């Protein structure tokens, strides 16, 4: 009985102590907006972008940020080089090859283009009607991201 109790206690502590950010898909957000209106935070990145990887390893591992994103927003972790078709807001977006096994997804271009260019990492925030209300294309530290989330919550 003691072993069972300790096992339950251990898994209870580790599951709450190591919460992971819950990423949604674009299709899920479309459906979820029908149920509960929330702003959507989209992190657009690539596998080769060092600043993107640093944000994933630091900013998006912060417990306060995880809790705030999970409770107050819909969060989408989106690789700009995703090859699958994505349907969002009754429109289908596709991967656009730009060379031999390289390219960019149309949806990344639509959400991440700032001043006619796309630079990673990109943070795009949509309002409850899925309209772009904020775009930012630089690394955000944990501290700066927390400030941004507070302002977005208002």
Short mmCIF file of the C-alpha atoms (twelve columns), coordinates in Angstrom:
data_MODEL
# 
_entry.id   MODEL 
# 
loop_
_atom_site.group_PDB 
_atom_site.id 
_atom_site.type_symbol 
_atom_site.label_atom_id 
_atom_site.label_alt_id 
_atom_site.label_comp_id 
_atom_site.label_asym_id 
_atom_site.label_seq_id 
_atom_site.Cartn_x 
_atom_site.Cartn_y 
_atom_site.Cartn_z 
_atom_site.pdbx_PDB_model_num 
ATOM 1   C CA . UNK A 1   0.000   0.000  0.000   1 
ATOM 2   C CA . UNK A 2   2.874   2.368  0.838   1 
ATOM 3   C CA . UNK A 3   4.467   1.671  -2.533  1 
ATOM 4   C CA . UNK A 4   1.228   2.462  -4.330  1 
ATOM 5   C CA . UNK A 5   0.859   5.723  -2.417  1 
ATOM 6   C CA . UNK A 6   4.459   6.735  -3.175  1 
ATOM 7   C CA . UNK A 7   3.993   5.864  -6.838  1 
ATOM 8   C CA . UNK A 8   0.835   7.973  -7.090  1 
ATOM 9   C CA . UNK A 9   2.538   10.834 -5.226  1 
ATOM 10  C CA . UNK A 10  5.597   10.659 -7.516  1 
ATOM 11  C CA . UNK A 11  3.536   10.747 -10.713 1 
ATOM 12  C CA . UNK A 12  1.333   13.505 -9.326  1 
ATOM 13  C CA . UNK A 13  4.331   15.704 -8.561  1 
ATOM 14  C CA . UNK A 14  6.123   15.032 -11.835 1 
ATOM 15  C CA . UNK A 15  3.051   15.541 -13.983 1 
ATOM 16  C CA . UNK A 16  2.272   18.917 -12.441 1 
ATOM 17  C CA . UNK A 17  5.895   19.956 -12.089 1 
ATOM 18  C CA . UNK A 18  6.764   19.349 -15.715 1 
ATOM 19  C CA . UNK A 19  3.736   20.650 -17.586 1 
ATOM 20  C CA . UNK A 20  4.208   21.003 -21.305 1 
ATOM 21  C CA . UNK A 21  2.784   23.656 -23.539 1 
ATOM 22  C CA . UNK A 22  -0.286  22.346 -25.343 1 
ATOM 23  C CA . UNK A 23  -0.085  23.253 -29.018 1 
ATOM 24  C CA . UNK A 24  -3.245  23.207 -31.114 1 
ATOM 25  C CA . UNK A 25  -3.583  22.799 -34.870 1 
ATOM 26  C CA . UNK A 26  -5.109  25.472 -37.083 1 
ATOM 27  C CA . UNK A 27  -8.072  23.170 -37.681 1 
ATOM 28  C CA . UNK A 28  -8.621  22.744 -33.929 1 
ATOM 29  C CA . UNK A 29  -8.544  26.505 -33.332 1 
ATOM 30  C CA . UNK A 30  -11.186 27.009 -36.016 1 
ATOM 31  C CA . UNK A 31  -13.471 24.630 -34.100 1 
ATOM 32  C CA . UNK A 32  -12.520 25.846 -30.620 1 
ATOM 33  C CA . UNK A 33  -13.359 29.467 -31.494 1 
ATOM 34  C CA . UNK A 34  -16.960 28.299 -31.985 1 
ATOM 35  C CA . UNK A 35  -17.017 27.047 -28.384 1 
ATOM 36  C CA . UNK A 36  -14.911 29.614 -26.530 1 
ATOM 37  C CA . UNK A 37  -13.533 32.829 -28.003 1 
ATOM 38  C CA . UNK A 38  -9.830  33.420 -27.280 1 
ATOM 39  C CA . UNK A 39  -6.894  35.113 -28.902 1 
ATOM 40  C CA . UNK A 40  -4.522  32.767 -30.719 1 
ATOM 41  C CA . UNK A 41  -0.758  32.988 -30.329 1 
ATOM 42  C CA . UNK A 42  1.140   31.449 -33.248 1 
ATOM 43  C CA . UNK A 43  4.859   30.733 -33.031 1 
ATOM 44  C CA . UNK A 44  6.185   30.430 -36.591 1 
ATOM 45  C CA . UNK A 45  9.638   28.890 -36.813 1 
ATOM 46  C CA . UNK A 46  11.970  26.656 -38.797 1 
ATOM 47  C CA . UNK A 47  14.232  23.795 -37.759 1 
ATOM 48  C CA . UNK A 48  17.373  25.614 -38.936 1 
ATOM 49  C CA . UNK A 49  16.716  28.947 -37.152 1 
ATOM 50  C CA . UNK A 50  18.946  29.227 -34.063 1 
ATOM 51  C CA . UNK A 51  16.837  31.943 -32.432 1 
ATOM 52  C CA . UNK A 52  13.703  29.826 -32.974 1 
ATOM 53  C CA . UNK A 53  15.329  26.856 -31.281 1 
ATOM 54  C CA . UNK A 54  16.512  29.034 -28.392 1 
ATOM 55  C CA . UNK A 55  12.969  30.355 -27.851 1 
ATOM 56  C CA . UNK A 56  11.669  26.766 -27.836 1 
ATOM 57  C CA . UNK A 57  14.308  25.754 -25.283 1 
ATOM 58  C CA . UNK A 58  13.882  28.748 -22.963 1 
ATOM 59  C CA . UNK A 59  10.855  31.005 -23.428 1 
ATOM 60  C CA . UNK A 60  8.395   28.207 -24.172 1 
ATOM 61  C CA . UNK A 61  9.711   26.050 -21.309 1 
ATOM 62  C CA . UNK A 62  8.942   28.716 -18.680 1 
ATOM 63  C CA . UNK A 63  6.212   27.455 -16.344 1 
ATOM 64  C CA . UNK A 64  4.431   30.836 -16.024 1 
ATOM 65  C CA . UNK A 65  4.343   31.262 -19.795 1 
ATOM 66  C CA . UNK A 66  3.048   27.728 -20.299 1 
ATOM 67  C CA . UNK A 67  0.265   28.244 -17.753 1 
ATOM 68  C CA . UNK A 68  -0.740  31.628 -19.191 1 
ATOM 69  C CA . UNK A 69  -0.785  30.358 -22.781 1 
ATOM 70  C CA . UNK A 70  -2.726  27.217 -21.835 1 
ATOM 71  C CA . UNK A 71  -5.312  29.050 -19.743 1 
ATOM 72  C CA . UNK A 72  -5.878  32.315 -21.642 1 
ATOM 73  C CA . UNK A 73  -4.996  31.680 -25.292 1 
ATOM 74  C CA . UNK A 74  -4.940  29.094 -28.027 1 
ATOM 75  C CA . UNK A 75  -1.333  28.338 -28.943 1 
ATOM 76  C CA . UNK A 76  -0.074  27.029 -32.281 1 
ATOM 77  C CA . UNK A 77  3.516   25.873 -32.759 1 
ATOM 78  C CA . UNK A 78  3.936   26.122 -36.544 1 
ATOM 79  C CA . UNK A 79  6.932   25.047 -38.604 1 
ATOM 80  C CA . UNK A 80  7.051   27.388 -41.632 1 
ATOM 81  C CA . UNK A 81  8.376   24.515 -43.733 1 
ATOM 82  C CA . UNK A 82  5.432   22.219 -42.921 1 
ATOM 83  C CA . UNK A 83  4.593   20.187 -46.015 1 
ATOM 84  C CA . UNK A 84  1.021   19.137 -45.258 1 
ATOM 85  C CA . UNK A 85  -1.994  21.055 -46.512 1 
ATOM 86  C CA . UNK A 86  -3.733  23.072 -43.800 1 
ATOM 87  C CA . UNK A 87  -7.326  24.211 -43.886 1 
ATOM 88  C CA . UNK A 88  -7.940  27.352 -41.852 1 
ATOM 89  C CA . UNK A 89  -10.909 29.701 -42.067 1 
ATOM 90  C CA . UNK A 90  -12.384 27.677 -44.944 1 
ATOM 91  C CA . UNK A 91  -9.235  28.152 -47.036 1 
ATOM 92  C CA . UNK A 92  -6.611  25.536 -47.909 1 
ATOM 93  C CA . UNK A 93  -2.949  26.518 -47.640 1 
ATOM 94  C CA . UNK A 94  -0.100  24.495 -49.172 1 
ATOM 95  C CA . UNK A 95  3.654   24.152 -49.051 1 
ATOM 96  C CA . UNK A 96  5.345   26.228 -51.751 1 
ATOM 97  C CA . UNK A 97  8.669   24.744 -52.921 1 
ATOM 98  C CA . UNK A 98  11.384  27.319 -53.611 1 
ATOM 99  C CA . UNK A 99  14.125  24.892 -54.551 1 
ATOM 100 C CA . UNK A 100 15.324  21.339 -54.109 1 
ATOM 101 C CA . UNK A 101 13.531  20.122 -50.941 1 
ATOM 102 C CA . UNK A 102 13.189  23.674 -49.570 1 
ATOM 103 C CA . UNK A 103 10.275  26.037 -49.441 1 
ATOM 104 C CA . UNK A 104 7.785   27.781 -47.222 1 
ATOM 105 C CA . UNK A 105 4.164   27.151 -46.321 1 
ATOM 106 C CA . UNK A 106 1.585   29.598 -47.715 1 
ATOM 107 C CA . UNK A 107 0.076   30.016 -44.259 1 
ATOM 108 C CA . UNK A 108 3.462   31.008 -42.793 1 
ATOM 109 C CA . UNK A 109 3.733   33.650 -45.513 1 
ATOM 110 C CA . UNK A 110 0.195   34.876 -44.857 1 
ATOM 111 C CA . UNK A 111 0.659   35.172 -41.083 1 
ATOM 112 C CA . UNK A 112 4.359   35.978 -40.857 1 
ATOM 113 C CA . UNK A 113 5.135   38.457 -43.617 1 
ATOM 114 C CA . UNK A 114 6.089   41.828 -42.149 1 
ATOM 115 C CA . UNK A 115 7.120   44.690 -44.458 1 
ATOM 116 C CA . UNK A 116 7.098   42.308 -47.443 1 
ATOM 117 C CA . UNK A 117 9.588   39.871 -45.907 1 
ATOM 118 C CA . UNK A 118 9.592   36.867 -43.635 1 
ATOM 119 C CA . UNK A 119 12.211  36.585 -40.882 1 
ATOM 120 C CA . UNK A 120 12.181  33.913 -38.170 1 
ATOM 121 C CA . UNK A 121 11.139  33.491 -35.420 1 
ATOM 122 C CA . UNK A 122 7.744   35.101 -35.856 1 
ATOM 123 C CA . UNK A 123 5.075   35.633 -33.281 1 
ATOM 124 C CA . UNK A 124 1.639   36.271 -34.745 1 
ATOM 125 C CA . UNK A 125 -1.421  36.932 -32.611 1 
ATOM 126 C CA . UNK A 126 -4.955  36.622 -33.918 1 
ATOM 127 C CA . UNK A 127 -8.034  38.050 -32.253 1 
ATOM 128 C CA . UNK A 128 -11.158 35.999 -31.611 1 
ATOM 129 C CA . UNK A 129 -12.232 36.521 -35.251 1 
ATOM 130 C CA . UNK A 130 -8.857  35.163 -36.457 1 
ATOM 131 C CA . UNK A 131 -7.687  38.578 -37.639 1 
ATOM 132 C CA . UNK A 132 -4.014  39.521 -37.190 1 
ATOM 133 C CA . UNK A 133 -3.652  41.998 -34.319 1 
ATOM 134 C CA . UNK A 134 0.082   41.637 -33.620 1 
ATOM 135 C CA . UNK A 135 3.214   40.448 -35.433 1 
ATOM 136 C CA . UNK A 136 6.785   40.351 -34.159 1 
ATOM 137 C CA . UNK A 137 9.771   38.784 -35.883 1 
ATOM 138 C CA . UNK A 138 12.614  38.661 -33.374 1 
ATOM 139 C CA . UNK A 139 13.681  36.525 -30.432 1 
ATOM 140 C CA . UNK A 140 11.610  37.175 -27.287 1 
ATOM 141 C CA . UNK A 141 13.073  36.452 -23.872 1 
ATOM 142 C CA . UNK A 142 10.936  34.946 -21.119 1 
ATOM 143 C CA . UNK A 143 10.631  38.346 -19.428 1 
ATOM 144 C CA . UNK A 144 9.553   40.160 -22.607 1 
ATOM 145 C CA . UNK A 145 7.149   37.397 -23.582 1 
ATOM 146 C CA . UNK A 146 5.449   37.558 -20.152 1 
ATOM 147 C CA . UNK A 147 4.961   41.334 -20.593 1 
ATOM 148 C CA . UNK A 148 3.532   40.771 -24.066 1 
ATOM 149 C CA . UNK A 149 1.064   38.152 -22.811 1 
ATOM 150 C CA . UNK A 150 -0.145  40.498 -20.074 1 
ATOM 151 C CA . UNK A 151 -0.775  43.240 -22.636 1 
ATOM 152 C CA . UNK A 152 -2.536  40.831 -24.992 1 
ATOM 153 C CA . UNK A 153 -4.822  39.629 -22.213 1 
ATOM 154 C CA . UNK A 154 -6.246  43.154 -21.727 1 
# 
